[in-house]
Coordinates of C-alpha atoms in Angstrom, one line a residue:
A1 CA -0.1 0.1 0.2
N2 CA 1.1 3.6 -0.8
N3 CA -0.1 5.3 2.3
T4 CA 0.8 9.0 2.7
F5 CA 0.9 10.7 6.2
G6 CA 0.7 14.2 6.8
T7 CA 2.8 16.3 8.8
P8 CA 2.3 17.2 12.6
S9 CA 1.1 20.8 11.4
D10 CA -1.4 18.8 9.3
D11 CA -2.7 16.6 12.2
A12 CA -2.9 19.5 14.2
F13 CA -5.2 21.4 12.0
R14 CA -7.4 18.4 11.6
R15 CA -8.1 18.2 15.4
D16 CA -11.6 19.5 16.4
L17 CA -10.3 21.8 19.3
T18 CA -7.3 24.0 19.7
I19 CA -6.4 22.7 23.2
N20 CA -6.9 19.1 21.8
A21 CA -4.2 19.9 18.7
L22 CA -1.1 20.1 20.9
F23 CA 1.8 17.9 20.6
Y24 CA 4.8 16.9 22.9
G25 CA 8.4 17.0 21.6
I26 CA 10.2 14.2 23.3
E27 CA 13.6 15.0 21.9
N28 CA 13.5 18.4 23.4
H29 CA 10.7 18.1 26.1
T30 CA 8.6 21.0 24.6
I31 CA 4.9 21.3 23.8
I32 CA 4.3 21.9 20.1
D33 CA 1.6 24.3 19.4
Y34 CA 0.4 25.1 15.8
V35 CA -3.0 26.5 16.7
G36 CA -2.8 28.7 19.7
G37 CA -4.2 25.8 21.9
V38 CA -1.6 26.6 24.9
K39 CA -2.9 30.0 25.2
D40 CA -6.8 28.9 24.9
L41 CA -5.9 26.3 27.6
E42 CA -4.4 28.8 29.9
E43 CA -7.0 31.3 29.3
G44 CA -10.1 28.5 29.7
I45 CA -11.4 29.0 26.1
I46 CA -13.0 26.5 23.9
R47 CA -12.2 27.2 20.3
L48 CA -12.7 25.2 17.1
V49 CA -9.6 24.7 14.7
G50 CA -10.0 26.7 11.7
E51 CA -13.0 28.9 10.4
P52 CA -15.9 27.3 12.6
E53 CA -18.8 27.2 10.0
R54 CA -16.7 25.5 7.6
R55 CA -15.6 22.8 10.4
I56 CA -19.2 22.1 11.7
T57 CA -20.5 21.8 7.8
R58 CA -17.6 19.3 7.3
D59 CA -18.6 17.5 10.7
P60 CA -21.9 18.7 12.7
A61 CA -20.9 16.4 15.5
R62 CA -18.3 18.8 16.4
M63 CA -21.0 20.9 17.9
M64 CA -21.6 18.3 20.4
R65 CA -17.8 18.1 21.2
V66 CA -17.9 21.9 21.7
I67 CA -20.7 21.9 24.2
R68 CA -18.9 18.7 26.1
H69 CA -15.5 20.0 26.5
A70 CA -16.9 23.4 27.7
A71 CA -19.0 21.6 30.0
R72 CA -16.7 19.4 31.5
S73 CA -13.4 21.9 31.9
D74 CA -15.8 24.8 32.7
F75 CA -14.2 26.6 30.1
A76 CA -15.8 29.6 28.0
I77 CA -16.8 29.0 24.5
E78 CA -15.0 31.5 22.0
P79 CA -17.6 33.8 20.4
S80 CA -17.2 32.5 16.6
T81 CA -17.3 29.1 17.8
W82 CA -20.5 29.8 19.7
K83 CA -22.1 31.7 17.1
A84 CA -21.2 29.0 14.7
V85 CA -22.9 26.5 16.6
V86 CA -26.2 28.2 17.5
D87 CA -26.5 29.2 13.6
N88 CA -25.8 25.7 12.5
R89 CA -27.6 23.7 15.1
E90 CA -30.0 22.1 12.7
K91 CA -27.1 20.5 10.9
L92 CA -26.9 18.0 13.6
M93 CA -29.6 16.2 12.0
L94 CA -27.4 15.2 9.1
C95 CA -25.6 12.9 11.5
P96 CA -26.2 9.1 11.7
I97 CA -28.7 8.4 14.5
S98 CA -26.4 5.7 16.4
R99 CA -23.4 8.2 16.3
I100 CA -25.3 11.0 18.0
R101 CA -27.1 8.6 20.6
D102 CA -23.3 7.3 21.6
E103 CA -22.4 11.0 21.8
L104 CA -25.4 11.7 23.9
M105 CA -24.8 8.8 26.3
K106 CA -21.1 10.0 26.7
D107 CA -22.5 13.2 27.9
L108 CA -25.1 11.7 30.1
H109 CA -22.3 9.7 32.0
S110 CA -19.9 12.4 31.8
G111 CA -20.4 13.8 35.5
A112 CA -20.9 17.2 33.9
C113 CA -24.8 16.7 32.9
R114 CA -25.9 20.1 34.3
S115 CA -23.3 22.2 32.5
W116 CA -24.2 20.1 29.5
T117 CA -27.6 20.5 29.7
E118 CA -27.4 24.2 30.1
L119 CA -25.1 24.8 27.5
A120 CA -27.4 22.5 24.9
M121 CA -30.5 24.6 25.8
D122 CA -28.8 27.9 25.6
S123 CA -27.2 27.1 22.1
G124 CA -30.6 25.3 20.8
L125 CA -29.1 22.0 20.6
F126 CA -31.2 20.4 23.0
E127 CA -34.4 20.9 21.2
V128 CA -32.6 19.9 18.0
L129 CA -31.7 16.5 20.1
F130 CA -35.3 16.4 22.0
P131 CA -37.7 18.3 19.7
F132 CA -40.7 17.1 21.9
Y133 CA -39.1 19.0 24.6
T134 CA -40.0 22.4 22.8
P135 CA -43.4 23.1 24.2
V136 CA -42.2 22.1 27.8
L137 CA -39.3 24.6 27.5
Q138 CA -41.5 27.3 25.9
S139 CA -44.8 26.8 28.0
G140 CA -45.9 28.9 30.8
N141 CA -44.1 27.1 33.5
H142 CA -40.8 26.8 31.2
R143 CA -38.6 28.4 34.1
D144 CA -39.8 25.9 36.5
N145 CA -39.5 23.1 33.9
R146 CA -35.6 24.2 33.1
R147 CA -35.1 24.7 36.7
L148 CA -36.2 21.1 37.6
L149 CA -34.4 19.5 34.7
L150 CA -31.2 21.1 35.6
N151 CA -31.6 20.4 39.4
I152 CA -32.1 16.6 38.3
Q153 CA -28.8 16.9 36.2
G154 CA -27.1 18.3 39.0
S155 CA -28.2 15.4 41.2
V156 CA -27.0 12.7 38.6
D157 CA -23.4 14.8 38.5
R158 CA -23.3 14.4 42.3
L159 CA -24.0 10.7 42.1
Q160 CA -21.7 9.7 39.4
K161 CA -19.0 11.6 41.1
Q162 CA -19.6 9.9 44.0
G163 CA -19.0 6.6 42.0
V164 CA -22.7 5.3 41.7
P165 CA -22.9 4.0 38.0
L166 CA -26.3 4.9 37.0
P167 CA -27.4 3.0 34.1
D168 CA -28.3 4.2 30.8
Q169 CA -32.2 3.6 31.0
M170 CA -32.2 5.5 34.6
L171 CA -30.2 8.6 33.0
L172 CA -32.7 8.8 30.0
A173 CA -35.7 8.3 32.5
L174 CA -34.5 11.1 34.6
L175 CA -33.7 13.1 31.5
L176 CA -37.7 13.0 30.8
I177 CA -39.1 13.8 34.0
P178 CA -40.1 17.2 33.2
W179 CA -41.5 16.2 29.7
A180 CA -43.4 13.3 31.4
F181 CA -45.0 15.6 34.1
A182 CA -46.2 18.0 31.3
E183 CA -47.2 15.5 29.1
Y184 CA -49.2 13.1 31.7
D185 CA -49.7 15.4 34.5
L186 CA -47.8 12.3 36.4
M187 CA -47.5 13.7 39.9
N188 CA -51.1 14.0 40.3
K189 CA -52.4 10.6 39.5
S190 CA -53.9 8.4 41.8
Y191 CA -54.0 4.7 41.1
K192 CA -56.8 3.0 41.8
G193 CA -58.3 -0.1 40.1
G194 CA -56.5 -0.7 36.7
E195 CA -55.4 2.9 36.5
F196 CA -51.7 2.1 37.0
H197 CA -51.4 0.0 34.1
R198 CA -53.5 2.1 31.9
V199 CA -51.1 5.0 32.5
L200 CA -48.2 2.8 32.3
R201 CA -49.4 1.7 28.7
Q202 CA -50.2 5.3 27.8
V203 CA -46.6 6.4 29.0
R204 CA -44.8 3.4 27.1
G205 CA -46.8 4.2 23.8
G206 CA -45.6 8.0 24.2
L207 CA -41.7 6.8 24.6
D208 CA -42.1 4.7 21.5
E209 CA -43.1 7.8 19.7
V210 CA -40.7 10.3 21.0
L211 CA -37.9 8.0 21.2
G212 CA -38.7 6.6 17.8
P213 CA -35.6 4.9 16.2
M214 CA -33.1 5.7 18.9
S215 CA -32.5 1.5 19.0
I216 CA -33.3 1.4 23.0
K217 CA -34.0 -2.0 24.1
K218 CA -37.7 -2.6 24.3
S219 CA -36.9 -4.1 28.3
H220 CA -35.0 -0.5 28.9
K221 CA -38.1 1.5 27.4
E222 CA -40.4 -0.7 29.8
T223 CA -38.0 0.3 32.7
I224 CA -38.0 3.9 31.8
A225 CA -41.8 3.7 31.7
L226 CA -41.9 2.2 35.1
Q227 CA -39.5 4.4 36.6
L228 CA -41.8 7.3 35.4
V229 CA -45.3 5.8 36.5
N230 CA -44.3 4.9 39.8
L231 CA -43.1 8.4 40.9
P232 CA -46.6 9.6 42.1
Q233 CA -46.9 6.0 43.8
F234 CA -43.5 6.4 45.8
N235 CA -44.2 9.8 46.4
K236 CA -47.5 8.8 48.2
F237 CA -46.0 6.0 50.2
A238 CA -43.2 8.3 51.3
Q239 CA -45.7 11.1 52.4
E240 CA -47.4 8.4 54.5
N241 CA -44.3 6.8 55.6
S242 CA -45.6 3.4 54.8
W243 CA -44.1 1.0 52.1
P244 CA -46.4 -2.0 51.4
K245 CA -44.8 -5.4 51.3
W246 CA -46.2 -6.0 47.8
L247 CA -44.3 -3.1 46.5
K248 CA -41.0 -3.9 48.1
R249 CA -41.3 -7.5 46.8
K250 CA -41.3 -6.0 43.1
S251 CA -38.1 -6.5 41.0
Y252 CA -38.1 -2.9 40.1
Y253 CA -38.7 -1.5 43.6
H254 CA -34.9 -0.6 44.5
D255 CA -34.4 0.9 41.2
C256 CA -37.5 2.9 41.2
D257 CA -36.6 4.0 44.9
L258 CA -33.5 5.4 44.1
F259 CA -35.0 7.2 40.9
F260 CA -37.8 8.7 43.3
R261 CA -35.0 9.8 45.8
I262 CA -32.9 11.6 43.0
F263 CA -36.1 13.2 41.9
G264 CA -36.8 14.4 45.6
E265 CA -33.3 15.6 46.0
A266 CA -33.7 17.8 42.8
S267 CA -37.0 19.1 43.5
D268 CA -37.1 19.3 47.2
N269 CA -33.2 19.0 48.6
K270 CA -34.2 15.7 50.5
I271 CA -30.7 13.9 51.3
I272 CA -30.4 10.4 49.7
P273 CA -29.3 7.9 52.5
E274 CA -26.0 6.8 52.2
N275 CA -27.1 3.1 52.5
I276 CA -29.4 3.3 49.5
L277 CA -26.5 4.8 47.6
A278 CA -24.1 1.9 48.5
D279 CA -26.5 -0.7 47.9
S280 CA -27.2 1.1 44.5
T281 CA -23.5 1.2 43.4
K282 CA -23.3 -2.6 44.5
R283 CA -26.2 -3.4 42.4
F284 CA -25.4 -1.6 39.3
T285 CA -21.8 -2.7 39.3
S286 CA -23.0 -6.4 39.4
A287 CA -25.3 -6.1 36.7
A288 CA -22.7 -4.4 34.5
K289 CA -20.3 -7.1 34.9
K290 CA -22.9 -9.9 33.6
P291 CA -22.0 -11.2 30.4
T292 CA -24.6 -10.6 27.6
R293 CA -26.0 -13.6 25.9
K294 CA -25.8 -13.3 22.4
R295 CA -29.1 -14.3 20.4
R296 CA -28.7 -16.3 17.3
Y297 CA -30.8 -15.3 14.2
K298 CA -31.5 -17.4 11.2
K299 CA -30.8 -15.7 7.9
K300 CA -33.9 -14.9 6.0
K301 CA -33.5 -15.2 2.1
T302 CA -34.6 -12.2 0.6
S303 CA -35.2 -11.4 -3.2
G304 CA -34.1 -7.6 -2.7
P305 CA -32.7 -4.8 -0.2
A306 CA -34.5 -4.1 2.8
F307 CA -35.8 -0.5 3.6
S308 CA -37.1 1.2 6.7
R309 CA -40.7 2.5 6.2
Q310 CA -40.3 4.6 9.4
K311 CA -40.0 8.2 8.8
R312 CA -37.8 10.4 10.9
G313 CA -38.3 13.4 12.6
G314 CA -35.7 15.4 14.8
I315 CA -32.2 13.9 15.2
F316 CA -33.5 10.3 16.8
G317 CA -36.8 10.3 14.8
L318 CA -38.2 12.2 17.9
K319 CA -41.4 14.2 17.5
S320 CA -42.7 17.7 19.0

């Protein structure tokens, strides 16, 4: 093969951000900087390498990396880079769904969820990712909805920094709380007779619609629905200080209990007991270590290529 490699300077100008385009010279033990990364690092600035508009057009996922690094480092985003993100946010829809989903999960696991969410909302990227959130963030209660979501993400950050490995489905369920409250008026629900299962089916159907082709496992969507729909029930029993035995026997009890307590910390500053955090850490760590069984599928003979009939709306097929 006749491979041609670029120079270190070429490599530096291919990087996304100036602070990530620094090299170390082994021979003379010096930092090699072609793009002004040292100055930006010293001044706490996130800046795209090159002309921001052009770099984003060539790879719209760079917008998510700008937000991510600013959130994680608590650096300021350089004005022309910020303007390019705001002006080109809709181009994120051009990226493959799987790529954006993976980028999103990195941010939800980052320990900087609150800062990431705030920057994503301020730039408009949040509503590109989740267009169904638009009415929630533009309603008469938009300030309360925004505050609740940011507080929830702040609690998520605290737990993750404390070493509690929250699973993907719980992170998504927590992200969806303000939407679920606005869409289903969950906290005013009183479950009698078959009402719980009716609301569960309703929320499950709503998740299918808004999450679209995000390729979330069916079992994970069921877990998200259970955690959301159980919130008013757990709130009622907590106020009564009475937890029925039938509920404690449920397989989802401990996860729903932690979910409720994270919500309680975010909404009412209620402290989560350390023993619950310790048990959750042990449970989630153990679950993550379990090997996943691969299912074997028989190949079907087809006479032509397969096409998806599902129409996408928003970056994940999410609908407003």
